CSV table of C-alpha atoms in Angstrom, one decimal:
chain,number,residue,atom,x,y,z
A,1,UNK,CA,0.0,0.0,0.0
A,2,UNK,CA,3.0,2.5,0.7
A,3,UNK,CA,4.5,1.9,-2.3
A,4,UNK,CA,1.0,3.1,-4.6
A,5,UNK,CA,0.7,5.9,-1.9
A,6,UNK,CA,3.7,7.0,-2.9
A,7,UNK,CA,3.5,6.6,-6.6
A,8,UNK,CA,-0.3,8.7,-5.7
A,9,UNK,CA,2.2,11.2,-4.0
A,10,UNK,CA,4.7,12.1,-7.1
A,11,UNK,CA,2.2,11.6,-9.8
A,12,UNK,CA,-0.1,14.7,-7.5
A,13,UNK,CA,3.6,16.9,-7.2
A,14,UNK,CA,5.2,16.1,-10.5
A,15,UNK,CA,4.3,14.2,-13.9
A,16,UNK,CA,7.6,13.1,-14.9
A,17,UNK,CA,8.4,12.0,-11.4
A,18,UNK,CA,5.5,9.3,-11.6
A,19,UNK,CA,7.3,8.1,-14.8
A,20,UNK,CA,10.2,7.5,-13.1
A,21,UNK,CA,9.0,6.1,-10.6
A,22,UNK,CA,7.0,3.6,-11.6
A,23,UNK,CA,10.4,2.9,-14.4
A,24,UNK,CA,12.7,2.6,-11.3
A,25,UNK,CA,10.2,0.2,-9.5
A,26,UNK,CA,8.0,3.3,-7.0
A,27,UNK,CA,11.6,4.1,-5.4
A,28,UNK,CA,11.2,8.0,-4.4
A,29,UNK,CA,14.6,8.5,-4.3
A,30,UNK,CA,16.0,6.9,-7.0
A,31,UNK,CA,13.4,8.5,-8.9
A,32,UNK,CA,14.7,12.1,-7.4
A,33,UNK,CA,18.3,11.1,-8.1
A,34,UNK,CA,17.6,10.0,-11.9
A,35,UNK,CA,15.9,13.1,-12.6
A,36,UNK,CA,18.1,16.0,-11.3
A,37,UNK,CA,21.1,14.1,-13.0
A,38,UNK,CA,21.7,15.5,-16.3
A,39,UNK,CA,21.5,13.5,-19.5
A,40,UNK,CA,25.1,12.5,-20.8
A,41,UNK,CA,24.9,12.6,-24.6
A,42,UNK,CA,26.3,9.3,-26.8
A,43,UNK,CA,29.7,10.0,-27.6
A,44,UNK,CA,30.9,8.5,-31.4
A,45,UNK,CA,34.4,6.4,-31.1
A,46,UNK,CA,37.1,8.4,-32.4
A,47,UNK,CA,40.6,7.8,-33.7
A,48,UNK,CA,43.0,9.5,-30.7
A,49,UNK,CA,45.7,11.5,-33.0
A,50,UNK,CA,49.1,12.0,-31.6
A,51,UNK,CA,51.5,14.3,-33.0
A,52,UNK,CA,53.7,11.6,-32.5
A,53,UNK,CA,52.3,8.5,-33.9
A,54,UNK,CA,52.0,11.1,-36.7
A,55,UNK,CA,55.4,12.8,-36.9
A,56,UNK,CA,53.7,16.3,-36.2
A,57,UNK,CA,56.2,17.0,-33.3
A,58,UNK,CA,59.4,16.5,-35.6
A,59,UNK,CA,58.2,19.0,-37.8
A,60,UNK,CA,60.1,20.4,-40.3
A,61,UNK,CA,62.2,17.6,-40.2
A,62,UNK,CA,59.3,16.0,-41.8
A,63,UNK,CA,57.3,15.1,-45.2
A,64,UNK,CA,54.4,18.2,-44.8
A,65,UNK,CA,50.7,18.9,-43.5
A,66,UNK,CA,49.0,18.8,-46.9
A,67,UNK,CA,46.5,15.8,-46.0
A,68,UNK,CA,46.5,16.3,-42.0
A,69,UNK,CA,42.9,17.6,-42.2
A,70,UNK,CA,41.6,14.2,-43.4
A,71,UNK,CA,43.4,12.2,-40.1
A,72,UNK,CA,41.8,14.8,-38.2
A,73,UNK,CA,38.3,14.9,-39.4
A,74,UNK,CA,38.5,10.5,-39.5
A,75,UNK,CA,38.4,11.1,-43.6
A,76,UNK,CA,41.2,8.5,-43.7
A,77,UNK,CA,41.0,5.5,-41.5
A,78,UNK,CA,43.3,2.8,-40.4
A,79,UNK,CA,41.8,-0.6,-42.8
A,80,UNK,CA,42.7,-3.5,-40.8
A,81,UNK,CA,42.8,-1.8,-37.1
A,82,UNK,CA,39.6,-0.4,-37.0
A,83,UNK,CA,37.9,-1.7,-33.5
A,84,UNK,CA,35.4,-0.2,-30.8
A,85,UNK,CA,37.7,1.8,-29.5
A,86,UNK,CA,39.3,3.1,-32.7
A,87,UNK,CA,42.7,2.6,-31.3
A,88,UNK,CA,45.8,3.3,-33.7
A,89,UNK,CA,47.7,0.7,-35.1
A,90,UNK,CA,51.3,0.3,-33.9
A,91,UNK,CA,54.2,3.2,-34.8
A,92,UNK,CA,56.9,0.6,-34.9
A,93,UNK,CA,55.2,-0.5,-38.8
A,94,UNK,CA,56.8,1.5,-42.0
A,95,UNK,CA,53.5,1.1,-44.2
A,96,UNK,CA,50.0,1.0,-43.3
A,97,UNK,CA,46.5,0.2,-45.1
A,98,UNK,CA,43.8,2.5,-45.3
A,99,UNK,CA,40.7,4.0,-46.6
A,100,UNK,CA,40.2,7.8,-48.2
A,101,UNK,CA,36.9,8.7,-48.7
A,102,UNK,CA,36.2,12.8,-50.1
A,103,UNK,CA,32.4,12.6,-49.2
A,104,UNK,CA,32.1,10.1,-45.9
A,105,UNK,CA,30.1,7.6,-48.5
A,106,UNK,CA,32.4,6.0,-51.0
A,107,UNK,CA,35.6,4.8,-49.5
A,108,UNK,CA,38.9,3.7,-51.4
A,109,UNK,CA,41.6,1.9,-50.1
A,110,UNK,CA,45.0,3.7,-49.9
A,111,UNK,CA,48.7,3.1,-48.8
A,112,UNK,CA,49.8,5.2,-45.5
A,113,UNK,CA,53.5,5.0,-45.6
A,114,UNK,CA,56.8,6.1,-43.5
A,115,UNK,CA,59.7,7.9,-45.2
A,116,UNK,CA,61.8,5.1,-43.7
A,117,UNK,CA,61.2,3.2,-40.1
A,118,UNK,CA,60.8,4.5,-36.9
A,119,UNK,CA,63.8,2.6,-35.6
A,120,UNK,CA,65.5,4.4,-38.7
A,121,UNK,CA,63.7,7.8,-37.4
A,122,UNK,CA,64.6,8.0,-34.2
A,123,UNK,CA,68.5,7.0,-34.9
A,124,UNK,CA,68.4,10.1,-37.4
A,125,UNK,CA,66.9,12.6,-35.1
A,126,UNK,CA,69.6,11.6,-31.9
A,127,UNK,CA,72.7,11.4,-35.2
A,128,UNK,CA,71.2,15.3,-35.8
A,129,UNK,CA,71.3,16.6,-32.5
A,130,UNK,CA,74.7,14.5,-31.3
A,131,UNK,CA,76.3,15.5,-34.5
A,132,UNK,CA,75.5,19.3,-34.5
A,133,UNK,CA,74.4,20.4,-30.9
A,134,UNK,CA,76.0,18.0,-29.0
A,135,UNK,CA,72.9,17.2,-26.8
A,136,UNK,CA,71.0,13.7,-26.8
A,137,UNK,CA,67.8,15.5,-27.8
A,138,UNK,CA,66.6,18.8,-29.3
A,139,UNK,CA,64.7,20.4,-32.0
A,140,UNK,CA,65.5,19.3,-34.7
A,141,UNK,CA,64.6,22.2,-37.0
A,142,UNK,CA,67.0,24.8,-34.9
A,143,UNK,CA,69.6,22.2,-35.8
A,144,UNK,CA,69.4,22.0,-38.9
A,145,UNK,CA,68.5,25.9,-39.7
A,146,UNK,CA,72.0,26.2,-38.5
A,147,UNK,CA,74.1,24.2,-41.0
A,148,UNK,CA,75.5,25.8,-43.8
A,149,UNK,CA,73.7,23.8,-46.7
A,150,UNK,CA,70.1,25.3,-45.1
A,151,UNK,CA,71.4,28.3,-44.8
A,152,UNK,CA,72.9,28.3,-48.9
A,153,UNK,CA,69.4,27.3,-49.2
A,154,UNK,CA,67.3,29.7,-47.8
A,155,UNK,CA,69.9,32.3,-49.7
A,156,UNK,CA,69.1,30.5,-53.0
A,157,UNK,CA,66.4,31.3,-55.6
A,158,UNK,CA,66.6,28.2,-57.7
A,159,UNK,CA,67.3,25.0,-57.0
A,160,UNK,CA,70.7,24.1,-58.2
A,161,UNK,CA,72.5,21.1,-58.4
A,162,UNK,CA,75.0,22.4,-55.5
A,163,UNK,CA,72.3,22.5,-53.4
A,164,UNK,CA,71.6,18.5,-53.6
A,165,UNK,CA,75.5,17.6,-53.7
A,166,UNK,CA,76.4,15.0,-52.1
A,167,UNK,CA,72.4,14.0,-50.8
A,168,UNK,CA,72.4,10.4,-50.6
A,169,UNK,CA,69.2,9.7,-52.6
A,170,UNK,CA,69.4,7.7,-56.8
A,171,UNK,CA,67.0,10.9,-57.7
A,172,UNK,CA,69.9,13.2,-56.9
A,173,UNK,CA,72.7,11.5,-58.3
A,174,UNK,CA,73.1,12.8,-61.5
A,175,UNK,CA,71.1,15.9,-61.3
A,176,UNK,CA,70.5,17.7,-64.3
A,177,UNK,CA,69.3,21.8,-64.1
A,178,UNK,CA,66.1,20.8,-65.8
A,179,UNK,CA,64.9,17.9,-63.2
A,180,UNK,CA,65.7,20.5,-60.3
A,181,UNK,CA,63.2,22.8,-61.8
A,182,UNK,CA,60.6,20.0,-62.4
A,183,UNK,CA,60.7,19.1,-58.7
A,184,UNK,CA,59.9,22.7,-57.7
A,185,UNK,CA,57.6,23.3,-60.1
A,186,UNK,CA,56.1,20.1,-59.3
A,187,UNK,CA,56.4,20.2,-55.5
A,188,UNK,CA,52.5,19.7,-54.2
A,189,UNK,CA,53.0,20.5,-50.3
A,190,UNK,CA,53.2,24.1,-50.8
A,191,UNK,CA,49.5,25.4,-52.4
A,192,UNK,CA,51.0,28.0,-55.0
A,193,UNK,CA,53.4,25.9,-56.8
A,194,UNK,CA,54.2,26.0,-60.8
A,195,UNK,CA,58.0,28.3,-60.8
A,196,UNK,CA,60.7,27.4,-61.2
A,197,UNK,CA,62.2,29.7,-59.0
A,198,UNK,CA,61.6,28.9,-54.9
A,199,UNK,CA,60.1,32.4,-53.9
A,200,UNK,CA,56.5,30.5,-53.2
A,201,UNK,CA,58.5,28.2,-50.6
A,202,UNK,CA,58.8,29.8,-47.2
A,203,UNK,CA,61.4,28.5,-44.7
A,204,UNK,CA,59.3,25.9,-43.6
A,205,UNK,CA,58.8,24.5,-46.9
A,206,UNK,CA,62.1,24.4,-47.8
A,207,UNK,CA,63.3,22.4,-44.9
A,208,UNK,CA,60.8,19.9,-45.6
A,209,UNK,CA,61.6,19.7,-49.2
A,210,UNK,CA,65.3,19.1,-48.2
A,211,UNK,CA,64.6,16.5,-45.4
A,212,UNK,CA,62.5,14.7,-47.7
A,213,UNK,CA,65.0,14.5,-50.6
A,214,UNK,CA,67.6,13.3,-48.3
A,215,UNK,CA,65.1,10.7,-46.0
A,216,UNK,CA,63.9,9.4,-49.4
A,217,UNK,CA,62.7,10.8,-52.9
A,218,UNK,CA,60.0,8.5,-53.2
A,219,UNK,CA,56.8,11.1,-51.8
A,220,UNK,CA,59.0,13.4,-54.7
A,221,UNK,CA,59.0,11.1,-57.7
A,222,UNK,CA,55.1,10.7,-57.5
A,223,UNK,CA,54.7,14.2,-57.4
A,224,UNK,CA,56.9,15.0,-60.1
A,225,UNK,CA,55.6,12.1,-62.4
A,226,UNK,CA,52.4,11.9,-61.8
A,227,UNK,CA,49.9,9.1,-62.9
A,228,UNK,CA,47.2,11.5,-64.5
A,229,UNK,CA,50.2,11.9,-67.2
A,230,UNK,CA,50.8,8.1,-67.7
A,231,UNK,CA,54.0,8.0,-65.5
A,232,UNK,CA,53.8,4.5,-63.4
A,233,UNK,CA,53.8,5.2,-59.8
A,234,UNK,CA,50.8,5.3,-57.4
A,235,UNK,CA,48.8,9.0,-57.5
A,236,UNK,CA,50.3,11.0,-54.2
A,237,UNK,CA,47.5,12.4,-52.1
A,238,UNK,CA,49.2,14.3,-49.6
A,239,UNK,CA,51.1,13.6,-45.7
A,240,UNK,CA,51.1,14.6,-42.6
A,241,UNK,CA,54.2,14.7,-40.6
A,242,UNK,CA,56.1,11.6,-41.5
A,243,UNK,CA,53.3,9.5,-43.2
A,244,UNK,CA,52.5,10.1,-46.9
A,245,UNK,CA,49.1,8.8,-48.4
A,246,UNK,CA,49.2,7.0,-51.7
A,247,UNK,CA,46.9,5.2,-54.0
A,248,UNK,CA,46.8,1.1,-52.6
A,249,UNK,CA,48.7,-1.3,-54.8
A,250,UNK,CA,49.1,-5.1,-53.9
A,251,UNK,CA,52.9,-5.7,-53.8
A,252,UNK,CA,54.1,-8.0,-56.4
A,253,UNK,CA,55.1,-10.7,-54.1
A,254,UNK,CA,51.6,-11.7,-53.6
A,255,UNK,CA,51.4,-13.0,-57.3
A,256,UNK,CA,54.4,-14.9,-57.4
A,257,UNK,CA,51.8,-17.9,-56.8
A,258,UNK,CA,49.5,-16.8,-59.5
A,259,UNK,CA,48.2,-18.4,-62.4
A,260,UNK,CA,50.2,-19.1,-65.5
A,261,UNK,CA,48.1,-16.5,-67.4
A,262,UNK,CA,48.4,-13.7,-64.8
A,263,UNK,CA,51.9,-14.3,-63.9
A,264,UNK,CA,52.4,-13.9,-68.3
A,265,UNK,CA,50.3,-10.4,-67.8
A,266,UNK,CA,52.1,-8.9,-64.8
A,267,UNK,CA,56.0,-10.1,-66.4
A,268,UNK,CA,54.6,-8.3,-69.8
A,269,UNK,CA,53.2,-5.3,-68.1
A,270,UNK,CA,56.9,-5.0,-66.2
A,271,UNK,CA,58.7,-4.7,-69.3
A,272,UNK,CA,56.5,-2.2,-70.6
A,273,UNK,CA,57.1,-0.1,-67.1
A,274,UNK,CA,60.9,-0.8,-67.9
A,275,UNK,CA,60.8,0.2,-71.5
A,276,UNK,CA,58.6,3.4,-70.4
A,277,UNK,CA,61.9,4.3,-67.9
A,278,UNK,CA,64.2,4.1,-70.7
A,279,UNK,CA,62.7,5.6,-73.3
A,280,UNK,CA,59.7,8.8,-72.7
A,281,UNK,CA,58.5,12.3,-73.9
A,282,UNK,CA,60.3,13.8,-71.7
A,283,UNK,CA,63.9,12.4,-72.6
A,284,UNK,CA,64.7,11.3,-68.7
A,285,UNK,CA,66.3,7.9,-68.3
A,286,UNK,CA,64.9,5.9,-65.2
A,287,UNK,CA,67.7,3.2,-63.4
A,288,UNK,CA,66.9,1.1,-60.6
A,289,UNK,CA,69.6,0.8,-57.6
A,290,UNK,CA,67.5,-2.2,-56.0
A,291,UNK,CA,64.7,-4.3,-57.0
A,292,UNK,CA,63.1,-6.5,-54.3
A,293,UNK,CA,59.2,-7.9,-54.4
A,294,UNK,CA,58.2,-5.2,-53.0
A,295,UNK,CA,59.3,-2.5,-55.7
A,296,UNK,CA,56.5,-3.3,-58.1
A,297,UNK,CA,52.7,-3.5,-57.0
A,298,UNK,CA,49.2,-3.9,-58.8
A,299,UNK,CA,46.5,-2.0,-58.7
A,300,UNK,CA,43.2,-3.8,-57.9
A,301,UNK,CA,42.3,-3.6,-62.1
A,302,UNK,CA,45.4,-5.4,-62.8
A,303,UNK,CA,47.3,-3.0,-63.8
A,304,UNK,CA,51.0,-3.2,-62.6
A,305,UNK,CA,53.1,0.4,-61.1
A,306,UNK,CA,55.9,1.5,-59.4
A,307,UNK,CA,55.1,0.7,-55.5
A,308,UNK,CA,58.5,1.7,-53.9
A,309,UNK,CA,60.3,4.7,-56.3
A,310,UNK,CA,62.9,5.3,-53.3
A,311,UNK,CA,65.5,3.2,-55.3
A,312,UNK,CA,64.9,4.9,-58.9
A,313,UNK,CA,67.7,7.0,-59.9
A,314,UNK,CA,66.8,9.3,-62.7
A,315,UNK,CA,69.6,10.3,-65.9
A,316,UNK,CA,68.5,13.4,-68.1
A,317,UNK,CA,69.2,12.3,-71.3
A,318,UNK,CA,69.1,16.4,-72.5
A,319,UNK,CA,71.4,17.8,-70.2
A,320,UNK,CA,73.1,14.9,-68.2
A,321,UNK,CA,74.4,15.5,-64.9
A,322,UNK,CA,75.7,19.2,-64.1
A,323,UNK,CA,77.3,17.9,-60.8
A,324,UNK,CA,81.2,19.2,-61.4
A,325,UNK,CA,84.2,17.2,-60.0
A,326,UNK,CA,83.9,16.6,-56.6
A,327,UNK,CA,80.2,17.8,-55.8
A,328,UNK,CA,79.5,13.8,-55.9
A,329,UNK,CA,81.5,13.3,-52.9
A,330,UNK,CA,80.6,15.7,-51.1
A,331,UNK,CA,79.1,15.0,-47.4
A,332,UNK,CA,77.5,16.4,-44.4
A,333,UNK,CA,74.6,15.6,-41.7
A,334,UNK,CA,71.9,15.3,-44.8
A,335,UNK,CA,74.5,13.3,-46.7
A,336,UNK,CA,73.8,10.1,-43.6
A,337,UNK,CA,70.5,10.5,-42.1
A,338,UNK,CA,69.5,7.2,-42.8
A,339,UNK,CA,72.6,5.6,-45.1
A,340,UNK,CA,76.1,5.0,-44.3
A,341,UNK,CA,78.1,8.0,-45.0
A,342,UNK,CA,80.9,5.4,-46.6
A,343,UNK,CA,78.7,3.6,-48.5
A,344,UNK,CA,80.0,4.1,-52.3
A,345,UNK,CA,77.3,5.4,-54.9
A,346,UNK,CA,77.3,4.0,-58.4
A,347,UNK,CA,79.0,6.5,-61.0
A,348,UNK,CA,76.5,8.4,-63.1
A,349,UNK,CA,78.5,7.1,-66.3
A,350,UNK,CA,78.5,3.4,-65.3
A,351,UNK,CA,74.5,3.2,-65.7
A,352,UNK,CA,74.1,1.0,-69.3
A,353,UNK,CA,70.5,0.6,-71.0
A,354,UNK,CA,70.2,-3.0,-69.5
A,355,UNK,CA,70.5,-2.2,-65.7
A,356,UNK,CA,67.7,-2.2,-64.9
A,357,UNK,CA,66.4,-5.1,-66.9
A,358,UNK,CA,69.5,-7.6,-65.6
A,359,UNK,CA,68.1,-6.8,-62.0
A,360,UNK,CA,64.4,-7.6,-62.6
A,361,UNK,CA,65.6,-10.9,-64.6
A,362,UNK,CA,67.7,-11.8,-61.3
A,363,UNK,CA,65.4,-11.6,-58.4
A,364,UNK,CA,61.8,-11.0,-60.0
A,365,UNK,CA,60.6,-12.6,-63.0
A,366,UNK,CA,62.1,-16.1,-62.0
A,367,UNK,CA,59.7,-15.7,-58.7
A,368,UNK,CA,56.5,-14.6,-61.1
A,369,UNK,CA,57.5,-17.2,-63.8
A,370,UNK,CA,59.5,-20.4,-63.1
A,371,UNK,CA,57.5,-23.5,-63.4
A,372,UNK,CA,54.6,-22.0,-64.5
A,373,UNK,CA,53.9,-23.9,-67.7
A,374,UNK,CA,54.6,-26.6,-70.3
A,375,UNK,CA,57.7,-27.5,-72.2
A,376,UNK,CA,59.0,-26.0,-74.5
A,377,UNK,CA,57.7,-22.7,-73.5
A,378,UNK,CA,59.4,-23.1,-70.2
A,379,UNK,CA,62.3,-24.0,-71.1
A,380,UNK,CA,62.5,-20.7,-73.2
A,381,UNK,CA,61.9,-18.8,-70.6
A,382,UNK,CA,64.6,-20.4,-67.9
A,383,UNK,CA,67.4,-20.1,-70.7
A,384,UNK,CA,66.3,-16.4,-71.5
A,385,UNK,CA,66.4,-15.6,-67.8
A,386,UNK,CA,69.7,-17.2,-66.8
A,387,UNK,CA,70.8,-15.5,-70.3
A,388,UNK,CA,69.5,-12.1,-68.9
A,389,UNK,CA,70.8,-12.0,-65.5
A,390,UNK,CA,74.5,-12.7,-66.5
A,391,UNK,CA,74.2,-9.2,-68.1
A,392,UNK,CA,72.9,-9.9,-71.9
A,393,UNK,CA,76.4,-8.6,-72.9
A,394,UNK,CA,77.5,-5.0,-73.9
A,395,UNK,CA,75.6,-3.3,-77.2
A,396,UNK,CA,73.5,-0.4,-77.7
A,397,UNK,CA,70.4,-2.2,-78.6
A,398,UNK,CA,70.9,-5.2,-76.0
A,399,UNK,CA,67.8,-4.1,-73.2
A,400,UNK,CA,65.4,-3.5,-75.9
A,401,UNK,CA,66.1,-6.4,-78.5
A,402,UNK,CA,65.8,-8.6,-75.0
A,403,UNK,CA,62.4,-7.6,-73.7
A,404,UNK,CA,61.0,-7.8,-77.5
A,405,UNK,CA,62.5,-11.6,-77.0
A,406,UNK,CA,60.9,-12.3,-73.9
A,407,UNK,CA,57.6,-10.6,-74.7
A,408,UNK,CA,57.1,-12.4,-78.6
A,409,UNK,CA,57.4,-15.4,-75.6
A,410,UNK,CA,54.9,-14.1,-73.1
A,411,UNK,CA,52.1,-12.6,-74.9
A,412,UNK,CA,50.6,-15.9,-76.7
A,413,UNK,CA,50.2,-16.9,-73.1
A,414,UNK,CA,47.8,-14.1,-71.9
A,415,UNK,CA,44.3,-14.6,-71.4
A,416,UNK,CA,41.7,-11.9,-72.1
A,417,UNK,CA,38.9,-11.8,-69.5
A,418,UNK,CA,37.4,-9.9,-66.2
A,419,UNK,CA,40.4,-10.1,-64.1
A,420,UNK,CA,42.7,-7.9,-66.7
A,421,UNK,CA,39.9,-5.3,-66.0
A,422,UNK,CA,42.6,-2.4,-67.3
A,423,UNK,CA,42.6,-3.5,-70.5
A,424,UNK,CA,39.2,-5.8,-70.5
A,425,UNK,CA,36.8,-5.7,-72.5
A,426,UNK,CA,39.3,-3.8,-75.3
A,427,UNK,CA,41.2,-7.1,-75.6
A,428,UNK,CA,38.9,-8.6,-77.1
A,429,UNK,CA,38.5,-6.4,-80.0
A,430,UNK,CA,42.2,-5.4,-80.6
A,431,UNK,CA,45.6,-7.3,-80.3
A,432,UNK,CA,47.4,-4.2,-78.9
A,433,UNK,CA,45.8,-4.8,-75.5
């Protein structure tokens, strides 16, 4: 009976008290206690940024702040460590998978890389402030303000090729006037770019331009070459701190199981990539330093690019190198951020036509294509491989005439169907895809 007289009792003094009260089982004060507390509003999961997990805090010493915005606003999400909590994945990894969306309803997936690893990182920063303030830690952009290349830099209204002596990155090595300007004019972390001439950069800019070009060229080359002009490397889409986003490619590795057919398609499409290096528009000759399964990757269509460009050394076939005696050897704190300072560079006039092509025969198309398919077609293939990786001999002609070999072998073997979506269904209708 007390328990209706009381439920009488708060619906006579107060409506919403008689709802919660006979919610919270005709408890007065419980009742009391639920209403004077205030609502607490449902809070949505959220990525936690750090600035260091990003690379924020090392700034300038550091890629740029073009795509930070995106991070920020969850526009670009972490793919496979998405989880109730949102949490990050762990700093430790060099590359991550993602998705990029521009309208919070289509998503695509994307490649959110390191300039180098964090292990890597970190020995950098402490060889920086060791080396030029003597301290165990510091900031890194007062320290390297203070050397004398920054400071010819921040002097200088061009970029010219004594600016990038001795910088330990294959883009450098044999840098010609007219790729200097390219990367200026090209440069996409500044909003106003398109001179040649560096007044649009501020300080900032040109520290981050420098530490990039000496961490590794790669974010540089995709700018530079872009894929909306048929160059083969991934589209850029900006950084933030020391991750730069990228279009997603599958490294080649994962098709060195693939079927005869698609292992045929990729080995093709990877001499055309090395045939495009040698001979463009634009007269630049493309050299690789390093090839490993990870260099090349393919796009979900099929088609095959450029994954890694941070071993691609780059020869201007116009103007060669306009290094002068001596610049090559040249060495300070950018030369060794992440190389070994006495770690010998290959000679600008050592690079032949087939240098590229002797690499990839060595340690990549015997992955995609040994044992693959029936005699004698194999056996072709193993005798023009072990032929190409001894060196195919000296001779102008020698990389060319050998990937027209290998490709009268390989194309016969192509199928024309769904999973080549880059060039499906215009296979079917012409030989030339």
């Amino acid at each position: 009976m007390g328990r209706w007289i009381c439920c009488l009792c708060s619906r006579a003094a107060d409506p919403l008290m008689l709802l919660l009260v006979l919610a919270l089982g005709c408890n007065p004060s419980t009742a009391a206690a639920a209403a004077a507390s205030p609502s607490v509003p449902h809070v949505k999961p959220s990525y936690s940024f750090g600035r260091t997990f990003l690379g924020l805090d090392k700034c300038n010493a550091c890629i740029g702040t073009s795509i930070c915005k995106k991070f920020f606003k969850e526009e670009i999400r972490f793919d496979t460590w998405l989880s109730s909590h949102l949490k990050l994945p762990p700093s430790s990894l060099l590359s991550y998978s993602g998705n990029y969306t521009d309208d919070a309803k289509s998503w695509r997936l994307v490649d959110i890389t390191r300039l180098t690893s964090k292990y890597q990182h970190d020995r950098a920063d402490k060889r920086i402030c060791t080396s030029l303030l003597r301290t165990r830690s510091c900031s890194l952009e007062r320290a390297l303000r203070r050397t004398q290349r920054f400071q010819k830099w921040l002097r200088a209204k061009r970029l010219t090729p004594d600016l990038v002596q001795g910088l330990p990155s294959p883009l450098l090595r044999c840098p010609s006037q007219r790729l200097l300007d390219r990367i200026v004019r090209r440069y996409a972390e500044v909003p106003d770019a398109g001179s040649i001439y560096m007044d649009h950069l501020t300080d900032r800019d040109k520290l981050r331009l420098l530490y990039t070009l000496a961490v590794n060229s790669h974010p540089i080359l995709l700018q530079i070459f872009p894929d909306v002009e048929g160059w083969p490397f991934p589209r850029y889409l900006g950084s933030c701190g020391r991750l730069l986003v990228s279009a997603s490619t599958r490294p080649l590795r994962d098709f060195f199981g693939a079927a005869p057919e698609v292992a045929a398609d990729l080995a093709l499409q990877l001499l055309a990539v090395l045939r495009s290096m040698a001979t463009n528009d634009l007269n630049y000759f493309f050299y690789f330093t390093h090839v490993d399964a990870g260099t090349f990757g393919v796009f979900s269509n099929g088609h095959l690019f450029i994954r890694d460009a941070s071993t691609l050394g780059v020869i201007d076939k116009e103007e060669g190198s306009q290094l002068i005696d001596g610049q090559q050897e040249y060495k300070d704190i950018f030369s060794c951020l992440t190389v070994d300072c006495q770690s010998a560079l290959v000679p600008c006039d050592s690079i032949r036509d087939q240098h590229s092509l002797v690499m990839v025969c060595q340690d990549l198309l015997p992955k995609l294509l040994s044992g693959k398919f029936l005699s004698p077609v194999q056996e072709s293939i193993d005798a023009f491989l072990e032929r190409c990786a001894r060196g195919l001999g000296d001779g102008g002609g020698g990389a060319s005439e050998a990937m027209a070999e290998l490709a009268g072998i390989l194309k016969p073997l192509r199928s024309c169907d769904s999973r080549f979506a880059y060039r499906y269904p215009d296979c079917r209708y012409s030989d030339k895809y």
